[in-house]
mmCIF file of C-alpha atoms and ligand atoms in Angstrom:
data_model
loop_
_atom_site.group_PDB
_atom_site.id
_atom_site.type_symbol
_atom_site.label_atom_id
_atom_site.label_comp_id
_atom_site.label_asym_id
_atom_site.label_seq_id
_atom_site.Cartn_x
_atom_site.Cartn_y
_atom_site.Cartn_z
ATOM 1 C CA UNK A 1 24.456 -6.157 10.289
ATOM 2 C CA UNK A 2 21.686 -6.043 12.849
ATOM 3 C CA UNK A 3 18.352 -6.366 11.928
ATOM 4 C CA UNK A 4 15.590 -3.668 12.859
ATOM 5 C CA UNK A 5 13.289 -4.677 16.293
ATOM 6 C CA UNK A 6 10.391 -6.057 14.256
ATOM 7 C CA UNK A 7 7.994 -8.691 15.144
ATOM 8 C CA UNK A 8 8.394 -10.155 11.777
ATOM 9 C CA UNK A 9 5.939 -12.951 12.542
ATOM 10 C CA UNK A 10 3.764 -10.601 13.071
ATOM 11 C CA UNK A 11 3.604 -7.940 9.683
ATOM 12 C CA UNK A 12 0.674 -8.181 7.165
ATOM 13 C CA UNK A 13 0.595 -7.157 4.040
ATOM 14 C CA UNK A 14 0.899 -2.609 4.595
ATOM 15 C CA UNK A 15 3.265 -0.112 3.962
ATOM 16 C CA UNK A 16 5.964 0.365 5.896
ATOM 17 C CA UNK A 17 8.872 3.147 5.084
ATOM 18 C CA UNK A 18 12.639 1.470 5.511
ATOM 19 C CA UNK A 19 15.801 3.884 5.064
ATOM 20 C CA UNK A 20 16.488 3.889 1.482
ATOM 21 C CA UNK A 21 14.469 4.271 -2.176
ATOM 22 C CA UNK A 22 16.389 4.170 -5.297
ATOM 23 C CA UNK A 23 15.201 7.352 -7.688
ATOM 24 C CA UNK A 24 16.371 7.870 -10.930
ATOM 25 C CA UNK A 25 15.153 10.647 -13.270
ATOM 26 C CA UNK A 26 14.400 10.495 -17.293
ATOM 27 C CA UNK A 27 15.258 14.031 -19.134
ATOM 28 C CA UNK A 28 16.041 15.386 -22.610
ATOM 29 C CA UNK A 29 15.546 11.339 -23.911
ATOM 30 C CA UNK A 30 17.916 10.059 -21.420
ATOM 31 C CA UNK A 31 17.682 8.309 -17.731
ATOM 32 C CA UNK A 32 19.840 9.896 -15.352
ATOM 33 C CA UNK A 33 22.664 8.129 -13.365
ATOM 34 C CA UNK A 34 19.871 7.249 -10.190
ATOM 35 C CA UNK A 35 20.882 7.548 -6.514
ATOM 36 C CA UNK A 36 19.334 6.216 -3.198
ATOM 37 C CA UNK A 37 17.351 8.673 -1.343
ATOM 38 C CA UNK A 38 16.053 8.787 2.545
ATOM 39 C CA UNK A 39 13.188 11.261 1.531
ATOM 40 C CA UNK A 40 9.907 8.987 1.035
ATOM 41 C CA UNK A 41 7.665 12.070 -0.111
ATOM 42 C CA UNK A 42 7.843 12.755 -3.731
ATOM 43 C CA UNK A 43 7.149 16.684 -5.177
ATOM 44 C CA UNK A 44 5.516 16.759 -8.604
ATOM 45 C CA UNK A 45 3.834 19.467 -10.450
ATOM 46 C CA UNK A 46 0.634 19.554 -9.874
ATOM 47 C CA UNK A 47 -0.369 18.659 -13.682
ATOM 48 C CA UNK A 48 2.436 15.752 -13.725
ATOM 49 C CA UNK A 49 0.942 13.217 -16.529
ATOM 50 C CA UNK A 50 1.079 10.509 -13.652
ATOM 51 C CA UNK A 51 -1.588 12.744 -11.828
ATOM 52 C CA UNK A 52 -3.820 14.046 -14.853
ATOM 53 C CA UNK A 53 -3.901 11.038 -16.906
ATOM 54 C CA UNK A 54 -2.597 7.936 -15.007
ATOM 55 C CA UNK A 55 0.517 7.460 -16.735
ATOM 56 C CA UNK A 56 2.222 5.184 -14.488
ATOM 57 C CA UNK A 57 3.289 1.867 -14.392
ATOM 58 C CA UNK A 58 5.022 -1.243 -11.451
ATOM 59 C CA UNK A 59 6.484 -4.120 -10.438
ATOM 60 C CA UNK A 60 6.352 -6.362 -6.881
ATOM 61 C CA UNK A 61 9.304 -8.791 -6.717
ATOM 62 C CA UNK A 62 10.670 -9.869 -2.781
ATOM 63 C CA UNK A 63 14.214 -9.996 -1.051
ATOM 64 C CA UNK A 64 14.632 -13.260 0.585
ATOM 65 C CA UNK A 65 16.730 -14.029 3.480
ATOM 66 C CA UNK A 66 17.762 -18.083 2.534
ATOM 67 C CA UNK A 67 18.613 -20.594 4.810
ATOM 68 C CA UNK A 68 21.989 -20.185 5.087
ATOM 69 C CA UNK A 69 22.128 -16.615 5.355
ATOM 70 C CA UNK A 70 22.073 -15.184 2.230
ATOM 71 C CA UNK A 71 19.694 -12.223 0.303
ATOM 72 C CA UNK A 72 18.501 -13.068 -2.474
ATOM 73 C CA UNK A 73 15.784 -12.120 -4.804
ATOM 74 C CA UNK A 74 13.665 -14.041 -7.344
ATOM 75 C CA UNK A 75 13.951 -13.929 -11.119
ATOM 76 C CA UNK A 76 14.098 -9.760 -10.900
ATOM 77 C CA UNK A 77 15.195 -9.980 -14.515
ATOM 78 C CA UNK A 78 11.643 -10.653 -15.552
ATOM 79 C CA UNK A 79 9.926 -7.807 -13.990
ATOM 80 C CA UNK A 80 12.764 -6.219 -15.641
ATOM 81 C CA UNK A 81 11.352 -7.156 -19.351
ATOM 82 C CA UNK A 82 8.001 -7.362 -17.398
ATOM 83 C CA UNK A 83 8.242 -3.453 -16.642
ATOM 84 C CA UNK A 84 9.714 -3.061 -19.929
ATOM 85 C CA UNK A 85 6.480 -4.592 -21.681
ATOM 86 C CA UNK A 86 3.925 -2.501 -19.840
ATOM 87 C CA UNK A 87 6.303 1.373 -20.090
ATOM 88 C CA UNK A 88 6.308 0.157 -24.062
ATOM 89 C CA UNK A 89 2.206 -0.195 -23.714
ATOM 90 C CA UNK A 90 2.049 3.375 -22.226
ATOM 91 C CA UNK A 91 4.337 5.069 -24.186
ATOM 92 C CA UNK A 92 7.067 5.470 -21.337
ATOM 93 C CA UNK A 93 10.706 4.774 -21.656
ATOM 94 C CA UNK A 94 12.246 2.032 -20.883
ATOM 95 C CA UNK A 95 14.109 1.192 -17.627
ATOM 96 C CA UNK A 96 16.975 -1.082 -19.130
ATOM 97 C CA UNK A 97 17.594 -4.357 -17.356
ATOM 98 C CA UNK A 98 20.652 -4.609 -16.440
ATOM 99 C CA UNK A 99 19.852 -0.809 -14.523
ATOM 100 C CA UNK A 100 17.189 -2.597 -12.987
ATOM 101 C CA UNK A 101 18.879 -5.217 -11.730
ATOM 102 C CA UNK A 102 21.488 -2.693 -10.735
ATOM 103 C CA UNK A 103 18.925 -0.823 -8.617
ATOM 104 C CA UNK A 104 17.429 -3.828 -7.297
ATOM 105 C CA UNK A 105 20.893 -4.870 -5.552
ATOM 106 C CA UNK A 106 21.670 -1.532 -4.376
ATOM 107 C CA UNK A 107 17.997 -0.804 -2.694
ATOM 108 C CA UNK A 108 18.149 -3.730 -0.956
ATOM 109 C CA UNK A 109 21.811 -3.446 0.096
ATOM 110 C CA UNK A 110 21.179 -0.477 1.605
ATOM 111 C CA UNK A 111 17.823 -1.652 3.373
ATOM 112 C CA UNK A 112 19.644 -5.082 4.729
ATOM 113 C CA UNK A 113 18.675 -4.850 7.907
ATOM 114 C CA UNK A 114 14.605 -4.832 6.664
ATOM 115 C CA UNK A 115 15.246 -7.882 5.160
ATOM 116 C CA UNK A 116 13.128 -9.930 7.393
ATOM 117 C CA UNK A 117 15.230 -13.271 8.808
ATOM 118 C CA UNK A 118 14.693 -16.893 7.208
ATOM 119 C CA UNK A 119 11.677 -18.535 9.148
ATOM 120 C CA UNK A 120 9.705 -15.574 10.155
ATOM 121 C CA UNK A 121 7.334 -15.761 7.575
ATOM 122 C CA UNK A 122 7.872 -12.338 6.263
ATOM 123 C CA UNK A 123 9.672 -10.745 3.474
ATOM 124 C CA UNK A 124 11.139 -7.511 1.804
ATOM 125 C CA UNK A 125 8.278 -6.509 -0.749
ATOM 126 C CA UNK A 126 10.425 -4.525 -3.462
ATOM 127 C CA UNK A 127 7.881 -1.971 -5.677
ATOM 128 C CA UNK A 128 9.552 -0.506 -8.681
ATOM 129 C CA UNK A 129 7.282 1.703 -10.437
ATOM 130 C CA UNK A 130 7.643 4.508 -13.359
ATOM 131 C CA UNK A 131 5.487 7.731 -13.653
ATOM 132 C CA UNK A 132 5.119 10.501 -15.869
ATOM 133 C CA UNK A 133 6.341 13.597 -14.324
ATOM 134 C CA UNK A 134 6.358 16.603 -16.191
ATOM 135 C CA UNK A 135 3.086 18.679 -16.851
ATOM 136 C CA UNK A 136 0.663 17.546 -19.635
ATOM 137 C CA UNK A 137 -2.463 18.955 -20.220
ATOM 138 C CA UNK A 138 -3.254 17.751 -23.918
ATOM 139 C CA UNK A 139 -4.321 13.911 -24.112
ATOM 140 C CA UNK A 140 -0.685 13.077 -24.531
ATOM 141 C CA UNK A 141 2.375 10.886 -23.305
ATOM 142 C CA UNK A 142 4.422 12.859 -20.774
ATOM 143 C CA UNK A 143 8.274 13.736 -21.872
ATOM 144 C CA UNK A 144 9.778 13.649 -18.173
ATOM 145 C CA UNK A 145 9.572 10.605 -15.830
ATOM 146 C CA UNK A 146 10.455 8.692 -12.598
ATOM 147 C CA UNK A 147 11.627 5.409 -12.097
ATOM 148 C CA UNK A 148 11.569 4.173 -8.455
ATOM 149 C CA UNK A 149 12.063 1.221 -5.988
ATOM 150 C CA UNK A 150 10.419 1.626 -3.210
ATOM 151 C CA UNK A 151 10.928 -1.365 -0.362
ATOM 152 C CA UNK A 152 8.605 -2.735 2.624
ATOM 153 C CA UNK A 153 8.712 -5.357 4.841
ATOM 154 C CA UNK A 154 5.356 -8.082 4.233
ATOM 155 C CA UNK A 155 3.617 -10.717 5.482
ATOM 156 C CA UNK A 156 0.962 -12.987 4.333
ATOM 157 C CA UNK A 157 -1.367 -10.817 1.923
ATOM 158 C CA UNK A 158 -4.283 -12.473 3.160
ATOM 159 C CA UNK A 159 -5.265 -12.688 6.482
ATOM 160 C CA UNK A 160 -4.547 -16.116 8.210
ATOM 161 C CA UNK A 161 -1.792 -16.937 5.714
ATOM 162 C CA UNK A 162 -2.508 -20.427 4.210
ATOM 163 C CA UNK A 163 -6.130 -21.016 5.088
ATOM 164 C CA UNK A 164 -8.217 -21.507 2.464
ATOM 165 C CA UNK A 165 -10.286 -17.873 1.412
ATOM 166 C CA UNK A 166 -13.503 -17.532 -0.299
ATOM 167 C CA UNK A 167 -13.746 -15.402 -3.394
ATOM 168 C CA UNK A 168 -16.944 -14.408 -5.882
ATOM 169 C CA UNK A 169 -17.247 -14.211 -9.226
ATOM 170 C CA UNK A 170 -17.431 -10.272 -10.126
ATOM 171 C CA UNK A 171 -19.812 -8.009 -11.954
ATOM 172 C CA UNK A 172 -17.351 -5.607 -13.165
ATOM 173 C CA UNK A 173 -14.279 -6.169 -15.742
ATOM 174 C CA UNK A 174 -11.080 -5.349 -14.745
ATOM 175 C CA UNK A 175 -9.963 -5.276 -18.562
ATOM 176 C CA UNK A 176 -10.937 -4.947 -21.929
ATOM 177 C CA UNK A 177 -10.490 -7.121 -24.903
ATOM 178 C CA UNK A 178 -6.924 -5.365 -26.420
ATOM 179 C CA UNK A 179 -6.598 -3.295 -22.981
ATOM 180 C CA UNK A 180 -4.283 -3.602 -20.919
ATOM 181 C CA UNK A 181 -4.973 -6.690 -18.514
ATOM 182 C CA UNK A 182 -1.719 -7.905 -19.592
ATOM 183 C CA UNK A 183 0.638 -5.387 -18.460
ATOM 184 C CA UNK A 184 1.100 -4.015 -14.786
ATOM 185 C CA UNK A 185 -0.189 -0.297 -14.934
ATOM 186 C CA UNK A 186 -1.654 1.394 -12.343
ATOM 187 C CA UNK A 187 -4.639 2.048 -14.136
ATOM 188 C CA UNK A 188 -5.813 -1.370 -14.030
ATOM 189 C CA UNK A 189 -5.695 -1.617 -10.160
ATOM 190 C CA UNK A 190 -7.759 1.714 -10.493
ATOM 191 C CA UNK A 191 -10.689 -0.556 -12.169
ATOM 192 C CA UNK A 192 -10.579 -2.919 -9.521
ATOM 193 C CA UNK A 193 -11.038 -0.829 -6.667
ATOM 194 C CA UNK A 194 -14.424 -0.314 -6.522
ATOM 195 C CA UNK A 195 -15.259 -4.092 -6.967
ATOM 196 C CA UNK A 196 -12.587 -5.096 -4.035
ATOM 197 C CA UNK A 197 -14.231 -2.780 -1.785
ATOM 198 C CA UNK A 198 -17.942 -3.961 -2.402
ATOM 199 C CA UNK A 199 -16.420 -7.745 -2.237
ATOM 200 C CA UNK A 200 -15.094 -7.528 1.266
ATOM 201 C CA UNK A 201 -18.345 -5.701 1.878
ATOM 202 C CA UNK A 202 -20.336 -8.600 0.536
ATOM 203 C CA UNK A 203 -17.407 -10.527 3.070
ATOM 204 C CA UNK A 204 -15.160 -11.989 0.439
ATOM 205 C CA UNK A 205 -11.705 -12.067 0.262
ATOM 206 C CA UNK A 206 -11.638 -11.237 -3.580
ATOM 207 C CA UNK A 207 -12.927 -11.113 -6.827
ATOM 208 C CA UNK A 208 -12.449 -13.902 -9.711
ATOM 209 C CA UNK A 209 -12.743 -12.112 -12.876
ATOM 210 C CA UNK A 210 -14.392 -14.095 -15.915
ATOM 211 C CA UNK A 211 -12.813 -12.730 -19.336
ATOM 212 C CA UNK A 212 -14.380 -9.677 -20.456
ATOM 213 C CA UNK A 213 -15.576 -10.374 -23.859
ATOM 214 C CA UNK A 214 -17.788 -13.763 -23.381
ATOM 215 C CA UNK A 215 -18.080 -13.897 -19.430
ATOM 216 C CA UNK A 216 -17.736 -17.549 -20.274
ATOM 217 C CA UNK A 217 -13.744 -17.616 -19.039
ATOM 218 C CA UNK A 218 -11.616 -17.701 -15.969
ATOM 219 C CA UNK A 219 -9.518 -14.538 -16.190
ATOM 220 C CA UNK A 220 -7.513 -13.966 -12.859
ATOM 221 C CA UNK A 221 -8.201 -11.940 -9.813
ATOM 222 C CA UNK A 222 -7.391 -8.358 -8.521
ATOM 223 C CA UNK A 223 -3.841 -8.946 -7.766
ATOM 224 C CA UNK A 224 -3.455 -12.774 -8.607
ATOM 225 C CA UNK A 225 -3.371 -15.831 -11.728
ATOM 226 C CA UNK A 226 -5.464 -18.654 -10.872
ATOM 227 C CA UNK A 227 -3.751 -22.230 -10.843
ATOM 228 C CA UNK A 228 -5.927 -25.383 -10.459
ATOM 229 C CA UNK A 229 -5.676 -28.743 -9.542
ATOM 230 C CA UNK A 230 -8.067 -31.591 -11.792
ATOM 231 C CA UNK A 231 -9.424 -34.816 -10.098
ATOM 232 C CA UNK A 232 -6.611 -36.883 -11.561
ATOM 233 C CA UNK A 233 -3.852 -33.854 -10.062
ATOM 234 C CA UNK A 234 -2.826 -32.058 -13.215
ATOM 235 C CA UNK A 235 -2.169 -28.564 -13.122
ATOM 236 C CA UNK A 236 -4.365 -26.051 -15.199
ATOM 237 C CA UNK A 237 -3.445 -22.690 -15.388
ATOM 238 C CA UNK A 238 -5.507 -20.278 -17.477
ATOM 239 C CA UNK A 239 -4.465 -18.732 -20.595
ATOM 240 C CA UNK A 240 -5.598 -15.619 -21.792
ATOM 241 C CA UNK A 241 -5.004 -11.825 -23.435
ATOM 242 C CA UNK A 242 -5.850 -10.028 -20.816
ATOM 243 C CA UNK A 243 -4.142 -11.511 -17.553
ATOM 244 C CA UNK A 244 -1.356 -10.474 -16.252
ATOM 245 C CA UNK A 245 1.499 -12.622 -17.621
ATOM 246 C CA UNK A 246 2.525 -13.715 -13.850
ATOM 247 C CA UNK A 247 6.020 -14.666 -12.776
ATOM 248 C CA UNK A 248 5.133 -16.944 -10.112
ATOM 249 C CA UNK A 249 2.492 -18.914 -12.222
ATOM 250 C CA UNK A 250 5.294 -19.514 -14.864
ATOM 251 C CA UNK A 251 7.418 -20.585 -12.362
ATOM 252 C CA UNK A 252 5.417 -22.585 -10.918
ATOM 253 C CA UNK A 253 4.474 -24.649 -13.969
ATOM 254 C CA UNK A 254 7.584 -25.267 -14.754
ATOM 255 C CA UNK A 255 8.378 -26.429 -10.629
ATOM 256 C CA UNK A 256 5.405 -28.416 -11.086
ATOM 257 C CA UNK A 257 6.682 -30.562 -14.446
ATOM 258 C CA UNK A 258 10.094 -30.397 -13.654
ATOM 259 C CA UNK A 259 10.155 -30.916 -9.388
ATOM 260 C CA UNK A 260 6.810 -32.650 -8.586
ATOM 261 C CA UNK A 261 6.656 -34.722 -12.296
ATOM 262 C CA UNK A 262 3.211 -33.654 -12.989
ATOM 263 C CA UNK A 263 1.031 -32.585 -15.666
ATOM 264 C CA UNK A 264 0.656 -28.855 -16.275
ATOM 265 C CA UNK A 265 -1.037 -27.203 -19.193
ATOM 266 C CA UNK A 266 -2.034 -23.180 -19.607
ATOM 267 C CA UNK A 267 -5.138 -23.026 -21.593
ATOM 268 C CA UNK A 268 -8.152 -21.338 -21.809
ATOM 269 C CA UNK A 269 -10.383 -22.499 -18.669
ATOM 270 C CA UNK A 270 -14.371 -22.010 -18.516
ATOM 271 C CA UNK A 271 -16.056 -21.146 -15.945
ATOM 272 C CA UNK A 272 -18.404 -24.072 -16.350
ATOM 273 C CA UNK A 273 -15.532 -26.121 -15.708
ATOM 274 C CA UNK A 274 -14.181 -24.518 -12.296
ATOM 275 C CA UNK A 275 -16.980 -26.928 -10.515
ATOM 276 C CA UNK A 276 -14.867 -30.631 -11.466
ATOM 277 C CA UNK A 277 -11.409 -28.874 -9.876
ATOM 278 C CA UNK A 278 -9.890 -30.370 -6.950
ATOM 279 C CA UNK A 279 -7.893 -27.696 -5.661
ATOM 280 C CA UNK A 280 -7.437 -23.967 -6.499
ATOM 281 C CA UNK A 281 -5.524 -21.235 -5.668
ATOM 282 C CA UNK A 282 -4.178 -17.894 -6.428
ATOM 283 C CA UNK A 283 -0.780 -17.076 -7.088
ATOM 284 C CA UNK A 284 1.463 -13.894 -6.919
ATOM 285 C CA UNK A 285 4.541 -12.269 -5.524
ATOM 286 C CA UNK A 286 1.932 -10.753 -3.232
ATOM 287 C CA UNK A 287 -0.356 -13.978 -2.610
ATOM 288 C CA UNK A 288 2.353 -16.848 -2.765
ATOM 289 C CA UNK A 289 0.327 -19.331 -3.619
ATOM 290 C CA UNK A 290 -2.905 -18.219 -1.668
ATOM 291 C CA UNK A 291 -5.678 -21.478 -1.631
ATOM 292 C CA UNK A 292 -9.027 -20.734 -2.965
ATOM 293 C CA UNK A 293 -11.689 -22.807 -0.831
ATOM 294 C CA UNK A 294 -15.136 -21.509 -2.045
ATOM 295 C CA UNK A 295 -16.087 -19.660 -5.254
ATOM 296 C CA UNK A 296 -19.633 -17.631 -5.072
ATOM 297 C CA UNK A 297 -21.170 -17.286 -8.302
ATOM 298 C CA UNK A 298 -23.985 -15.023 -7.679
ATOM 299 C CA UNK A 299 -25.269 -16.959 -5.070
ATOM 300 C CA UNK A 300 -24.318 -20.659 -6.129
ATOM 301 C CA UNK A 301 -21.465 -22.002 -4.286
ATOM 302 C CA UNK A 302 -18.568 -23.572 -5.591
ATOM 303 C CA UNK A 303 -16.826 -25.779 -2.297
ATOM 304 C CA UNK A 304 -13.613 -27.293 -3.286
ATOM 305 C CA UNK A 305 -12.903 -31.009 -1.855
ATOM 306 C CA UNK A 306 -10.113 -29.150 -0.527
ATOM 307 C CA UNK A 307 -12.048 -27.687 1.810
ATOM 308 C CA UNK A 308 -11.648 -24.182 4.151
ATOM 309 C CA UNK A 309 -9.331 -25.627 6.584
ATOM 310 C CA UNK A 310 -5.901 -25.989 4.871
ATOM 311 C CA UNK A 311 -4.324 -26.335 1.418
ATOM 312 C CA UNK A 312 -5.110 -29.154 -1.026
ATOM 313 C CA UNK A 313 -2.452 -31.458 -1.276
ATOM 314 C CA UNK A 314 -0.904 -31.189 -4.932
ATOM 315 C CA UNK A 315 -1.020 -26.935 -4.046
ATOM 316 C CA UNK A 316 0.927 -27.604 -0.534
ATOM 317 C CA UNK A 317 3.397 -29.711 -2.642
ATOM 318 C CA UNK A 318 3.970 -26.396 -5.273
ATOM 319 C CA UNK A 319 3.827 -23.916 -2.291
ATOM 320 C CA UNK A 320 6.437 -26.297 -0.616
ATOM 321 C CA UNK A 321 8.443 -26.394 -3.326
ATOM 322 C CA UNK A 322 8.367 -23.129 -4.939
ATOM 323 C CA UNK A 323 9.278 -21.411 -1.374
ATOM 324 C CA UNK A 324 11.560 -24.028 -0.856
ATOM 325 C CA UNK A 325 13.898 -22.699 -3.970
ATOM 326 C CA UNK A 326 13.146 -19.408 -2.851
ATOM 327 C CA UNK A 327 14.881 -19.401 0.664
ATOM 328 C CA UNK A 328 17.587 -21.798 -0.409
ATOM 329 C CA UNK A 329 16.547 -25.229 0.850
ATOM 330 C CA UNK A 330 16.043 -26.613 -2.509
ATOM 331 C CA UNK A 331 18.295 -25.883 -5.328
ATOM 332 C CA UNK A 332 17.056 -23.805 -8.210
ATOM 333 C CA UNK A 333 16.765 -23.870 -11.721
ATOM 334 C CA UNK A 334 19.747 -22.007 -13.254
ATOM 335 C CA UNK A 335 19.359 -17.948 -12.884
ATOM 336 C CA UNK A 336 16.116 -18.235 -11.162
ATOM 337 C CA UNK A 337 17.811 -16.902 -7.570
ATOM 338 C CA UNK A 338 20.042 -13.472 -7.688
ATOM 339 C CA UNK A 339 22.141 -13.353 -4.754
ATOM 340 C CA UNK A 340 22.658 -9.888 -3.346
ATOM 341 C CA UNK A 341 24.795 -10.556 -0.387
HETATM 342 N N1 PLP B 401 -2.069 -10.770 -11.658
HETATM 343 C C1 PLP B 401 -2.134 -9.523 -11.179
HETATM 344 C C2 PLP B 401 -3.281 -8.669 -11.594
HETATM 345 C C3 PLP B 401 -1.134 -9.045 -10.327
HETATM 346 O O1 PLP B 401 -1.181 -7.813 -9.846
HETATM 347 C C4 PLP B 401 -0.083 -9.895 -9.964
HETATM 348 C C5 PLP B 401 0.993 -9.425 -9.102
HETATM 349 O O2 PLP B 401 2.047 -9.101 -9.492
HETATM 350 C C6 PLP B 401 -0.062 -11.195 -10.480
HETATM 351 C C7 PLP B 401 -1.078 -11.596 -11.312
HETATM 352 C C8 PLP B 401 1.040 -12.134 -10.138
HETATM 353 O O3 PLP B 401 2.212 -11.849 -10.847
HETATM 354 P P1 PLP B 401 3.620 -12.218 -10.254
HETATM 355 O O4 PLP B 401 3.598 -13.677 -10.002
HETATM 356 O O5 PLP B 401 4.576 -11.873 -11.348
HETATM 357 O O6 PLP B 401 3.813 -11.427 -9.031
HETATM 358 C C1 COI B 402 2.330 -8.440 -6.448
HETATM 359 O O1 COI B 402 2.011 -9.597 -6.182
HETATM 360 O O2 COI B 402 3.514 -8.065 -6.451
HETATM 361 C C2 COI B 402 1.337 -7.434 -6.791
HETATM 362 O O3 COI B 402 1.695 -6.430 -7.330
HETATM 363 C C3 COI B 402 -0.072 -7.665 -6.448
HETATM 364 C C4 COI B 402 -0.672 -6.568 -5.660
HETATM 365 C C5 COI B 402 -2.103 -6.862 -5.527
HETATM 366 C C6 COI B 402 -0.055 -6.413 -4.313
#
C-alpha cells in the first residue's frame, strides 16, 4: 500500500481529513450495524441535544506504524471502557467494546496509507466521539445518537516537540468537585477554552489546574495528567476526583516500576510541594510525555533543575521507553499493543 505524499516530519498537531470515518447510528434503543463513510460533513437538526445542550462525549487513542512494519494501536480497549464511563455520566448509550475495537480496526484499515511511517515522528490521531442527535428542547437526555471515529494524521502537540514548555498556574477551574473532570466530555474542554486562549496570550504554553475545591492541589492541565520526578527519582503522579483518569499516565507507572525499576506512587500532590520536584511533565495521547520546564504561579517562578533545554533524565528514560513499546522496539506488556495489520 503506498503511503499519501506527506511531509510527515513536518505535521503539527491540526486537523486533517483522510478517506474514511466510521459512523454508526443509535435508534429505537439499539446501535445500528455502522459503516465507513467518505463524507466528513455531518447534517443534524438544528435542535440536536449535542448542539442545544452539549451532550457529547470522546476519545484520542493513535495508530502506530512499528518497527518492523506493522499498525498497531495502543490499549484501544480502555478508551473503550473509558468512553463507556463518561456516555454512562451523560446519560448516553453505550458503545460496546468489542464494537469499538471493531471500528477501530476497520477505520484505520481503510485509512492505511495515513498511517504515518515508523521514524517520522508523526502518527494517526484516532477521535471517537458520541453525540446526541435527535431534537431536545426540554432540559433532557437526547433518545437518538452518533458514534464516530474520525482519523488525522499528528505531530508533536506542542511546538518544538520535546523542549521543555512553560505553563501557569490558572485562575479558572476546569471542574467541579462531583463534575465531571473525570470523564472525557466535550463540555469540559468548553471550560477550558477561555483560560487556554488568555494563557498563550499571557505567552504560555498551558494552564496547570490546582483542584477546585481547596486550590491547595495539583489537578492536571487542559488536555494532560501531570507526572513528576522527586530529588531522589521517584515518580509522583497526582491522584484526584476530578482528573481525567489518563491512559498514558497509568501506563506509564506501571513502565516506570516494571521497565525502569523505580518508585512510582499516585497520590494527592500540593502545590506547595511542586517547588522540591526534579523533573515534570505532562502526559497524554496528545502530549506524549510533553516536559514541563517552568511553572508561573502568579508571578513567582517555578524553574525545574531540568531546565528549558531538553528533558530531565528519569522523564527521557519513560518517554524512551513508553514509545519504545509503542512502535515495537521493546516488547510489551501482554494486550497493551493491538495489531491491525
Ligand atoms: N487529561 C485530559 C484533560 C485529557 O484531555 C487527556 C487526553 O486524553 C489526558 C489527560 C490524557 O489521557 P490519555 O493518556 O488517556 O490520552
Ligand atoms: C488526547 O490526548 O487524546 C486528547 O484528547 C487531548 C486533547 C487536548 C487533544
Amino acid at each position: 500500500m503506498e503511503k499519501k505524499n506527506i511531509d510527515w516530519s513536518s505535521i503539527g498537531f491540526a486537523y486533517m481529513p483522510t478517506d474514511y470515518r466510521y459512523v454508526s447510528n443509535f435508534k429505537d434503543g439499539k446501535w445500528d450495524e455502522g459503516t465507513l463513510s467518505t463524507d466528513p460533513n455531518i447534517v443534524l437538526n438544528e435542535c440536536a441535544g449535542v448542539l442545544q445542550y452539549s451532550q457529547s462525549v470522546f476519545e484520542g487513542l493513535k495508530a502506530y506504524t512499528t518497527e518492523d512494519g506493522h499498525i498497531v494501536t495502543f490499549r484501544p480497549d480502555l478508551n473503550a471502557e473509558r468512553m463507556a464511563a463518561s456516555a454512562a455520566r451523560l446519560e448516553m448509550p453505550v458503545f460496546p467494546k468489542e464494537r469499538f475495537i471493531d471500528a477501530v480496526e476497520q477505520v484505520v484499515k481503510a485509512n492505511a496509507a495515513w498511517v504515518p511511517p515508523y521514524g517520522s515522528g508523526a502518527t494517526l490521531y484516532l477521535r471517537p466521539y458520541m453525540f446526541g442527535s435527535n431534537a431536545v428542547i426540554g432540559v433532557k437526555p437526547a433518545d437518538e445518537y452518533q458514534f464516530r471515529i474520525l482519523t488525522t494524521p499528528v505531530g508533536p502537540y506542542f511546538k518544538g516537540g520535546a523542549k521543555p514548555i512553560t505553563i501557569r498556574v490558572s485562575d479558572y477551574d476546569r471542574a467541579a468537585p462531583c463534575g465531571t473532570g473525570n470523564i472525557k466530555a466535550g463540555l469540559n474542554y468548553a471550560m477550558s477554552l477561555h483560560a487556554i486562549v488568555d494563557a498563550h496570550k499571557q505567552g504560555f504554553d498551558e494552564n496547570m489546574y490546582l483542584d477546585p475545591k481547596t486550590r491547595t492541589k495539583v489537578e492536571e492541565t487542559g488536555g494532560a495528567n501531570f507526572i513528576f520526578v522527586t530529588k531522589d527519582g521517584k515518580v509522583v503522579t497526582p491522584k484526584s476526583d476530578s482528573i481525567l483518569p489518563s491512559i498514558t499516565r497509568r501506563s506509564l507507572i506501571y513502565v516506570a516500576k516494571e521497565y525502569l525499576g523505580l518508585e512510582a506512587e499516585e497520590r494527592e500532590v500540593y502545590f506547595d510541594e511542586v517547588k522540591d520536584f526534579a523533573e515534570c511533565g505532562l502526559c497524554g495521547t496528545a502530549a506524549v510525555i510533553s516536559p514541563v520546564g517552568k511553572i508561573n504561579d502568579h508571578g513567582k517562578e517555578i524553574c525545574f533543575p531540568s531546565g528549558m533545554e531538553k528533558m530531565g533524565p528519569v522523564i527521557q528514560k519513560l518517554y524512551d521507553t513508553l514509545t519504545g513499546i509503542q512502535m515495537g522496539r521493546i516488547e510489551a506488556p501482554k494486550g497493551w499493543i493491538h495489531v491491525i495489520e
